[in-house]
Short mmCIF file of C-alpha atoms in Angstrom, two decimals:
data_model
loop_
_atom_site.label_atom_id
_atom_site.label_comp_id
_atom_site.label_asym_id
_atom_site.label_seq_id
_atom_site.Cartn_x
_atom_site.Cartn_y
_atom_site.Cartn_z
CA MET A 1150 33.63 -66.66 9.91
CA LEU A 1151 35.44 -64.62 12.53
CA SER A 1152 33.62 -61.81 14.27
CA ILE A 1153 34.32 -58.26 13.16
CA TYR A 1154 36.00 -57.64 16.53
CA LYS A 1155 38.44 -60.52 15.93
CA ILE A 1156 39.14 -59.41 12.36
CA GLU A 1157 39.79 -55.83 13.48
CA THR A 1158 42.07 -57.03 16.29
CA ILE A 1159 44.12 -59.16 13.90
CA MET A 1160 44.27 -56.35 11.33
CA LYS A 1161 45.38 -53.78 13.93
CA THR A 1162 48.15 -56.11 15.04
CA ALA A 1163 49.22 -56.57 11.42
CA TYR A 1164 49.06 -52.80 10.91
CA TYR A 1165 51.35 -52.06 13.89
CA GLU A 1166 53.80 -54.70 12.71
CA LEU A 1167 53.87 -53.02 9.29
CA MET A 1168 54.39 -49.58 10.82
CA ASP A 1169 57.46 -50.98 12.60
CA LYS A 1170 58.75 -52.61 9.41
CA LEU A 1171 58.19 -49.55 7.23
CA GLU A 1172 59.38 -47.02 9.84
CA LEU A 1173 56.83 -44.41 8.78
CA THR A 1174 57.05 -41.07 10.57
CA ASN A 1175 53.52 -40.04 9.56
CA GLU A 1176 51.49 -43.18 10.17
CA PRO A 1177 48.20 -43.30 8.27
CA GLU A 1178 44.96 -44.13 10.03
CA LEU A 1179 43.73 -47.68 9.37
CA ILE A 1180 40.10 -47.96 8.32
CA ILE A 1181 38.37 -51.29 7.74
CA THR A 1182 35.12 -50.97 5.86
CA LYS A 1183 32.51 -53.02 4.06
CA GLU A 1184 32.19 -50.39 1.34
CA ALA A 1185 34.38 -50.92 -1.74
CA SER A 1186 35.05 -48.06 -4.14
CA ASN A 1187 34.65 -50.57 -6.96
CA GLU A 1188 34.06 -54.31 -7.14
CA LEU A 1189 37.74 -55.09 -7.73
CA ALA A 1190 39.15 -52.93 -4.94
CA THR A 1191 40.51 -54.63 -1.85
CA GLY A 1192 41.81 -51.40 -0.37
CA TYR A 1193 43.34 -48.03 -1.09
CA TYR A 1194 45.66 -45.35 0.29
CA ASN A 1195 44.64 -41.69 0.35
CA HIS A 1196 47.61 -39.38 0.97
CA THR A 1197 45.43 -36.27 1.40
CA LYS A 1198 43.51 -37.79 4.33
CA ASN A 1199 46.48 -39.97 5.37
CA ILE A 1200 44.36 -43.10 5.54
CA VAL A 1201 44.77 -46.71 4.55
CA VAL A 1202 41.45 -48.40 3.82
CA VAL A 1203 41.05 -52.16 3.65
CA ILE A 1204 37.81 -53.75 2.51
CA LEU A 1205 36.36 -56.24 4.98
CA SER A 1206 36.49 -59.81 3.70
CA GLU A 1207 36.21 -63.37 4.96
CA ASP A 1208 39.75 -63.86 3.63
CA ILE A 1209 41.98 -62.35 6.33
CA GLU A 1210 45.14 -63.35 4.48
CA GLN A 1211 43.99 -61.35 1.45
CA MET A 1212 43.11 -58.41 3.72
CA ILE A 1213 46.62 -58.44 5.19
CA GLU A 1214 48.15 -58.62 1.71
CA SER A 1215 46.06 -55.60 0.75
CA LEU A 1216 47.14 -53.84 3.96
CA CYS A 1217 50.81 -54.48 3.09
CA HIS A 1218 50.25 -53.10 -0.43
CA GLU A 1219 48.47 -49.95 0.73
CA CYS A 1220 50.90 -49.25 3.58
CA ARG A 1221 53.71 -49.51 1.04
CA HIS A 1222 52.01 -46.67 -0.87
CA ALA A 1223 52.11 -44.60 2.34
CA TRP A 1224 55.82 -45.39 2.57
CA GLN A 1225 56.31 -44.40 -1.09
CA TYR A 1226 54.52 -41.10 -0.52
CA GLU A 1227 56.62 -40.37 2.56
CA ARG A 1228 59.88 -41.22 0.74
CA TYR A 1229 59.23 -39.83 -2.74
CA GLY A 1230 56.56 -37.15 -2.25
CA LYS A 1231 56.09 -35.22 -5.48
CA ALA A 1232 57.59 -37.94 -7.68
CA TYR A 1233 55.12 -40.44 -6.24
CA LEU A 1234 52.17 -38.09 -6.66
CA SER A 1235 53.17 -37.17 -10.19
CA SER A 1236 53.42 -40.80 -11.20
CA VAL A 1237 50.21 -41.86 -9.46
CA ASN A 1238 48.26 -38.88 -10.80
CA SER A 1239 49.38 -39.67 -14.35
CA ILE A 1240 47.92 -43.19 -14.23
CA ASP A 1241 44.90 -43.81 -16.40
CA HIS A 1242 42.98 -46.05 -14.00
CA ASP A 1243 40.73 -47.16 -16.87
CA ASP A 1244 43.81 -48.47 -18.69
CA TYR A 1245 44.65 -51.65 -16.82
CA LEU A 1246 48.16 -51.96 -18.27
CA ASP A 1247 48.99 -48.33 -17.43
CA TYR A 1248 47.89 -48.95 -13.85
CA TYR A 1249 49.39 -52.43 -13.49
CA TYR A 1250 52.84 -51.51 -14.78
CA ASN A 1251 53.21 -48.21 -12.96
CA GLU A 1252 56.49 -48.40 -11.01
CA TYR A 1253 54.83 -47.64 -7.68
CA GLU A 1254 52.11 -50.25 -8.19
CA MET A 1255 54.70 -52.84 -9.14
CA ASP A 1256 56.75 -51.99 -6.04
CA ALA A 1257 53.68 -52.17 -3.77
CA ARG A 1258 52.64 -55.53 -5.22
CA GLN A 1259 56.15 -56.91 -4.75
CA TYR A 1260 56.37 -55.59 -1.19
CA ALA A 1261 53.01 -57.16 -0.32
CA GLU A 1262 53.97 -60.47 -1.93
CA ASP A 1263 57.29 -60.55 -0.06
CA ASN A 1264 55.88 -59.59 3.36
CA TYR A 1265 52.24 -60.49 3.84
CA LYS A 1266 52.80 -64.08 4.98
CA ASP A 1267 55.16 -63.03 7.78
CA VAL A 1268 52.80 -60.25 8.86
CA TYR A 1269 49.83 -62.64 8.71
CA GLU A 1270 51.62 -65.24 10.87
CA TYR A 1271 52.74 -62.59 13.34
CA ALA A 1272 49.22 -61.18 13.69
CA TYR A 1273 47.67 -64.60 14.22
CA GLU A 1274 50.32 -65.73 16.73
CA ALA A 1275 49.98 -62.48 18.69
CA ASN A 1276 46.23 -63.02 18.91
CA GLU A 1277 46.03 -66.76 19.58
CA TYR A 1278 43.83 -66.06 22.60
CA LEU A 1279 41.02 -65.04 20.22
CA PHE A 1280 40.69 -68.62 19.00
CA ASP A 1281 40.21 -70.41 22.33
#
């Protein structure tokens, strides 16, 4: 397993690449933590605190996919504001289908699926020196 320093370095590189891609004017703070809000969570975005949280994992590729997903929520909030909040606040998080098929969740999943591999490759190539 990579050291926490190496994981954080790769994740920060991926984060800055995403900030360039998404062109956010109010960039959220990236937090990498071992503490999950629930056992299924791989990350979350909190618009009030303007943070993107990614749960530490041995699977860096999955962490970067989660980062892409959560940063897309920051982009959605910046672009759609009240409409985003209204939709997100109306989700019944205990109702999986309500959550899964919410338009903003579907968009974030699609964005992550379409972009995480490129971001992952970029972050690894930019940090090749960590693997010598």
